[in-house]
Coordinates of C-alpha atoms in Angstrom, one line a residue:
Chain A
X1 CA 0.0 24.7 1.6
X2 CA 1.0 23.5 -1.8
X3 CA 4.2 23.2 -3.8
X4 CA 4.9 24.9 -7.1
X5 CA 5.5 22.9 -10.3
X6 CA 9.0 24.5 -10.5
X7 CA 9.9 22.9 -7.1
X8 CA 8.5 19.5 -8.1
X9 CA 10.5 19.2 -11.2
X10 CA 14.0 20.8 -11.7
X11 CA 15.3 20.4 -8.1
X12 CA 13.9 16.8 -7.9
X13 CA 15.5 15.9 -11.2
X14 CA 18.8 17.7 -10.5
X15 CA 19.1 15.9 -7.2
X16 CA 18.4 12.5 -8.7
X17 CA 20.9 13.1 -11.6
X18 CA 23.6 14.2 -9.1
X19 CA 23.1 11.1 -7.1
X20 CA 23.2 9.0 -10.3
X21 CA 26.5 10.7 -11.2
X22 CA 28.0 9.7 -7.8
X23 CA 26.8 6.2 -8.2
X24 CA 28.3 6.0 -11.7
X25 CA 31.7 7.3 -10.3
X26 CA 31.6 4.6 -7.7
X27 CA 30.8 2.0 -10.4
X28 CA 33.7 3.2 -12.5
X29 CA 36.1 3.0 -9.6
X30 CA 34.9 -0.5 -8.7
X31 CA 35.4 -1.7 -12.2
X32 CA 38.9 -0.3 -12.3
X33 CA 39.8 -1.8 -8.9
X34 CA 38.3 -5.2 -9.8
X35 CA 39.9 -5.4 -13.2
X36 CA 36.5 -5.4 -14.9
X37 CA 36.4 -3.7 -18.3
X38 CA 34.3 -0.5 -18.0
X39 CA 32.1 -1.5 -21.0
X40 CA 31.3 -4.8 -19.2
X41 CA 29.8 -2.8 -16.3
X42 CA 28.1 -0.3 -18.6
X43 CA 26.6 -3.2 -20.5
X44 CA 25.3 -5.1 -17.5
X45 CA 21.5 -5.8 -17.3
X46 CA 19.2 -7.3 -14.8
X47 CA 17.6 -9.5 -17.5
X48 CA 18.3 -10.1 -21.1
X49 CA 15.4 -7.9 -22.3
X50 CA 16.1 -5.0 -20.0
X51 CA 18.2 -2.0 -20.9
X52 CA 21.9 -2.0 -19.7
X53 CA 23.4 0.5 -17.2
X54 CA 24.5 3.0 -19.9
X55 CA 20.9 3.2 -21.3
X56 CA 19.4 3.6 -17.8
X57 CA 21.5 6.7 -17.5
X58 CA 20.4 8.0 -20.9
X59 CA 16.7 7.3 -20.1
X60 CA 17.1 9.1 -16.7
X61 CA 18.5 12.1 -18.7
X62 CA 15.7 12.0 -21.3
X63 CA 12.8 11.5 -18.8
X64 CA 13.9 14.5 -16.8
X65 CA 14.7 16.6 -19.9
X66 CA 11.4 15.9 -21.6
X67 CA 9.4 16.5 -18.4
X68 CA 10.9 20.0 -18.1
X69 CA 10.5 20.7 -21.8
X70 CA 6.9 19.6 -21.9
X71 CA 5.8 21.2 -18.7
X72 CA 7.5 24.5 -19.5
X73 CA 6.3 24.4 -23.1
X74 CA 9.9 25.3 -24.3
X75 CA 12.6 23.7 -26.3
X76 CA 15.4 21.3 -25.1
X77 CA 18.7 20.2 -26.6
X78 CA 18.8 16.9 -28.4
X79 CA 21.0 14.1 -26.8
X80 CA 21.4 11.3 -29.4
X81 CA 22.3 8.4 -27.1
X82 CA 25.9 8.0 -28.4
X83 CA 27.6 7.7 -25.0
X84 CA 29.8 4.6 -24.6
X85 CA 32.1 5.5 -21.7
X86 CA 31.7 6.6 -18.1
X87 CA 33.2 10.0 -19.0
X88 CA 30.6 10.5 -21.8
X89 CA 27.8 9.5 -19.5
X90 CA 29.0 12.0 -16.9
X91 CA 29.0 14.7 -19.6
X92 CA 25.4 13.7 -20.5
X93 CA 24.3 14.0 -16.9
X94 CA 26.1 17.4 -16.7
X95 CA 24.5 18.7 -19.9
X96 CA 21.1 17.5 -18.7
X97 CA 21.5 19.4 -15.4
X98 CA 22.7 22.5 -17.3
X99 CA 19.5 22.4 -19.4
X100 CA 17.2 21.8 -16.4
X101 CA 18.8 24.7 -14.5
X102 CA 18.2 27.0 -17.5
X103 CA 14.5 26.5 -17.6
X104 CA 12.4 29.5 -16.4
X105 CA 10.7 28.5 -13.1
X106 CA 7.7 30.7 -14.1
X107 CA 7.2 28.7 -17.3
X108 CA 7.2 25.5 -15.2
X109 CA 4.8 26.9 -12.7
X110 CA 2.4 27.8 -15.5
X111 CA 2.5 24.2 -16.8
X112 CA 0.3 22.4 -14.3
X113 CA -2.7 22.8 -16.6
X114 CA -0.8 22.6 -19.9
X115 CA -2.0 19.9 -22.2
X116 CA 0.7 17.3 -22.8
X117 CA 0.4 14.8 -25.5
X118 CA 2.9 12.0 -25.9
X119 CA 3.7 11.0 -29.5
X120 CA 3.5 7.2 -29.0
X121 CA 0.4 7.1 -31.1
X122 CA -1.6 9.7 -33.1
X123 CA -4.1 9.9 -30.3
X124 CA -2.0 10.4 -27.2
X125 CA -1.9 9.7 -24.3
X126 CA -3.0 13.2 -23.3
X127 CA -2.3 14.6 -19.8
X128 CA -2.5 17.8 -17.9
X129 CA 1.0 18.9 -16.8
X130 CA 0.1 17.9 -13.2
X131 CA -1.0 14.4 -14.1
X132 CA 1.9 13.9 -16.5
X133 CA 4.3 14.8 -13.7
X134 CA 2.8 12.7 -11.0
X135 CA 1.6 9.6 -12.9
X136 CA 4.2 9.4 -15.7
X137 CA 7.4 11.6 -15.5
X138 CA 8.3 11.1 -11.8
X139 CA 7.7 7.4 -11.7
X140 CA 9.6 6.9 -14.9
X141 CA 12.5 9.1 -13.8
X142 CA 12.9 7.2 -10.5
X143 CA 12.6 3.9 -12.4
X144 CA 15.8 4.6 -14.3
X145 CA 17.8 6.0 -11.4
X146 CA 16.8 3.0 -9.1
X147 CA 17.4 0.5 -11.8
X148 CA 20.9 1.9 -12.4
X149 CA 21.5 1.5 -8.7
X150 CA 20.1 -2.0 -8.8
X151 CA 22.4 -3.0 -11.7
X152 CA 25.4 -1.7 -9.8
X153 CA 24.4 -3.7 -6.7
X154 CA 23.7 -6.8 -8.8
X155 CA 27.3 -6.4 -10.2
X156 CA 28.8 -6.3 -6.8
X157 CA 29.6 -2.5 -6.7
X158 CA 29.9 -1.3 -3.1
X159 CA 27.2 1.3 -3.1
X160 CA 24.5 1.5 -0.4
X161 CA 21.1 2.9 0.3
X162 CA 22.6 6.1 1.7
X163 CA 24.3 6.7 -1.6
X164 CA 20.9 6.4 -3.3
X165 CA 19.2 8.7 -0.8
X166 CA 21.9 11.3 -1.0
X167 CA 22.3 14.2 1.4
X168 CA 19.0 15.3 2.9
X169 CA 17.6 18.8 2.4
X170 CA 17.0 19.5 6.1
X171 CA 15.1 22.2 7.7
Chain B
X1 CA -0.1 26.8 -10.2
X2 CA 0.9 24.5 -7.4
X3 CA -0.1 21.1 -6.0
X4 CA -1.4 20.4 -2.6
X5 CA 0.4 18.1 -0.2
X6 CA -2.7 15.8 -0.1
X7 CA -2.3 15.2 -3.9
X8 CA 1.4 14.7 -3.7
X9 CA 1.1 11.9 -1.1
X10 CA -1.9 9.6 -0.8
X11 CA -2.8 9.3 -4.5
X12 CA 0.8 8.8 -5.5
X13 CA 1.3 6.1 -2.9
X14 CA -2.0 4.4 -3.5
X15 CA -1.2 4.3 -7.2
X16 CA 2.3 2.8 -6.6
X17 CA 1.0 0.3 -4.1
X18 CA -1.7 -0.8 -6.5
X19 CA 0.9 -1.3 -9.3
X20 CA 3.0 -3.3 -6.8
X21 CA 0.0 -5.5 -6.0
X22 CA -0.4 -6.3 -9.7
X23 CA 3.3 -7.0 -10.1
X24 CA 3.2 -9.4 -7.1
X25 CA 0.2 -11.2 -8.6
X26 CA 2.0 -11.7 -11.8
X27 CA 5.0 -13.0 -9.9
X28 CA 2.9 -15.4 -8.0
X29 CA 1.3 -16.7 -11.2
X30 CA 4.8 -17.0 -12.8
X31 CA 6.1 -19.0 -9.9
X32 CA 3.1 -21.4 -10.0
X33 CA 3.4 -21.9 -13.8
X34 CA 7.2 -22.4 -13.6
X35 CA 7.0 -24.8 -10.6
X36 CA 9.0 -22.4 -8.5
X37 CA 8.2 -22.5 -4.8
X38 CA 6.5 -19.1 -3.8
X39 CA 9.0 -18.6 -1.0
X40 CA 11.9 -18.9 -3.5
X41 CA 10.6 -15.9 -5.4
X42 CA 9.7 -14.0 -2.3
X43 CA 13.2 -14.6 -1.0
X44 CA 14.9 -13.5 -4.2
X45 CA 17.4 -10.6 -4.0
X46 CA 19.6 -8.7 -6.4
X47 CA 22.6 -9.0 -4.2
X48 CA 23.4 -11.0 -1.0
X49 CA 23.2 -7.8 1.2
X50 CA 20.0 -6.4 -0.3
X51 CA 16.5 -7.1 1.0
X52 CA 14.5 -9.8 -0.7
X53 CA 11.2 -9.3 -2.6
X54 CA 9.0 -9.7 0.4
X55 CA 10.9 -7.1 2.4
X56 CA 10.8 -4.6 -0.6
X57 CA 7.0 -4.9 -0.3
X58 CA 7.1 -4.3 3.4
X59 CA 9.3 -1.3 3.0
X60 CA 7.1 0.2 0.3
X61 CA 4.2 -0.2 2.7
X62 CA 6.2 1.5 5.6
X63 CA 7.7 4.3 3.6
X64 CA 4.2 5.4 2.4
X65 CA 2.6 4.8 5.7
X66 CA 5.2 6.8 7.6
X67 CA 5.1 9.6 5.1
X68 CA 1.3 10.0 5.5
X69 CA 1.6 9.7 9.3
X70 CA 4.4 12.2 9.7
X71 CA 3.1 14.8 7.2
X72 CA -0.4 14.6 8.6
X73 CA 0.8 14.5 12.2
X74 CA -1.6 11.7 13.0
X75 CA -1.4 8.0 14.0
X76 CA -1.0 5.0 11.8
X77 CA -1.5 1.3 12.4
X78 CA 1.5 -0.9 13.2
X79 CA 2.5 -3.6 10.6
X80 CA 5.0 -6.0 12.3
X81 CA 6.6 -7.4 9.1
X82 CA 5.4 -11.0 9.6
X83 CA 4.2 -11.6 6.1
X84 CA 5.7 -14.8 4.5
X85 CA 3.2 -15.5 1.6
X86 CA 1.9 -13.7 -1.4
X87 CA -1.6 -13.6 0.1
X88 CA -0.2 -12.0 3.3
X89 CA 1.7 -9.4 1.3
X90 CA -1.4 -8.6 -0.7
X91 CA -3.2 -8.1 2.6
X92 CA -0.4 -5.8 3.8
X93 CA -0.7 -3.7 0.7
X94 CA -4.5 -3.5 1.1
X95 CA -4.2 -2.5 4.7
X96 CA -1.7 0.2 3.8
X97 CA -4.0 1.6 1.1
X98 CA -6.9 1.5 3.6
X99 CA -4.9 3.5 6.1
X100 CA -3.7 6.0 3.4
X101 CA -7.2 6.6 2.2
X102 CA -8.4 7.2 5.8
X103 CA -6.0 10.2 6.3
X104 CA -7.7 13.6 6.3
X105 CA -6.5 15.6 3.2
X106 CA -6.7 18.8 5.2
X107 CA -4.2 17.4 7.7
X108 CA -1.8 16.5 4.9
X109 CA -2.2 19.9 3.3
X110 CA -1.3 21.5 6.6
X111 CA 1.9 19.4 6.8
X112 CA 4.2 21.2 4.3
X113 CA 5.8 23.2 7.0
X114 CA 5.5 20.7 9.8
X115 CA 8.8 19.7 11.5
X116 CA 9.6 16.1 10.9
X117 CA 12.3 14.5 12.8
X118 CA 13.5 10.9 12.0
X119 CA 14.5 8.9 15.0
X120 CA 17.6 7.4 13.6
X121 CA 19.7 9.4 16.1
X122 CA 18.8 11.7 19.0
X123 CA 19.5 14.7 16.7
X124 CA 17.5 13.9 13.6
X125 CA 17.6 14.4 10.6
X126 CA 15.1 17.2 10.8
X127 CA 13.0 18.2 7.8
X128 CA 10.1 20.4 6.9
X129 CA 7.2 18.3 5.6
X130 CA 7.9 19.5 2.0
X131 CA 11.6 18.6 2.1
X132 CA 10.9 15.3 3.8
X133 CA 8.4 14.4 1.0
X134 CA 10.6 15.5 -1.9
X135 CA 14.1 14.5 -0.7
X136 CA 13.3 11.4 1.4
X137 CA 9.9 9.9 1.3
X138 CA 9.1 9.8 -2.4
X139 CA 12.7 8.7 -3.5
X140 CA 12.5 6.0 -0.8
X141 CA 9.0 4.8 -1.8
X142 CA 10.0 4.5 -5.5
X143 CA 13.2 2.7 -4.5
X144 CA 11.2 -0.2 -3.1
X145 CA 8.6 -0.4 -5.8
X146 CA 11.2 -0.3 -8.6
X147 CA 13.5 -2.8 -6.8
X148 CA 10.5 -5.2 -6.4
X149 CA 10.0 -4.9 -10.1
X150 CA 13.7 -5.3 -10.8
X151 CA 13.8 -8.5 -8.7
X152 CA 10.9 -9.9 -10.6
X153 CA 12.6 -9.2 -13.9
X154 CA 15.8 -10.6 -12.7
X155 CA 14.0 -13.8 -11.8
X156 CA 12.4 -14.1 -15.2
X157 CA 8.9 -13.0 -14.4
X158 CA 7.2 -11.7 -17.5
X159 CA 6.3 -8.2 -16.4
X160 CA 7.1 -5.1 -18.5
X161 CA 7.6 -1.4 -18.2
X162 CA 3.9 -0.7 -18.9
X163 CA 3.0 -2.9 -15.8
X164 CA 5.3 -0.6 -13.8
X165 CA 3.9 2.6 -15.3
X166 CA 0.3 1.5 -14.8
X167 CA -2.7 3.1 -16.4
X168 CA -2.2 6.8 -16.9
X169 CA -4.3 9.5 -15.3
X170 CA -5.2 11.3 -18.5
X171 CA -6.8 14.7 -19.0

């Protein structure tokens, strides 16, 4: 028994982004109720040299978008990181989900052996699609979703572990 | 192209736990250099009602252990959450990795369709092995590894994103 690349990518990312959207909405409501300026919460960080909440959302968008693009070998829309409000970040998440759901599952399935080269340096790193997904894209995607959650908790927003886990896909 | 359950579980968890071990070692060294009591860092939290660093490590151990146990349908050792020092937490991680590496890959591969019932309530939730892995076990495992990292960053420990990503499994 094994799982197709199309099932290991788009549904996993769409699920995580949907949860992130719910977390953000709870953050926005908390800020409003607490009299906190929205930009204060969106600019909150866990340490001075970590990215703030708004950028964690942008990176969750990009890590999932690039994973689908690279594994499928197709093209993806450009998102220039200009969001400064909760509404704009929700639009970014929605646009990312729309792109992910537009990717042909057959192209993703064909990507397990595709050579994937990150452009950090002239030489790479170079992955197979499978290694890229399991040792880079998924850990990186979860990093940004969890860190967004952790920033909200650190700022006193009333979200809990079940908000992060989301509804389960049961048998 | 698809990926076997045995490759989606043990190597992913062993990799994450090994990274967690390195992060913990850097945290211990930081505490020693900064004159911070080890138990202060191990007891650090991102909010008053979140688990401290030591418990994030214990939960990363349990989420990976239970995933391998439930998907393979086998038995796993009991770890009673008695660790209070960095050395004990490193032993916990090592024991978890030893268990994970002892699980028969064929039993994991056979687990994609296995019925998995969590004992939170008499009724479930009930998953297939595949849905359990993708919508519960992996998100939960990454939650605890990332939150351990986030606690260390929040406490001023000099770890960075590349420590979290670890060495890449390249082509």
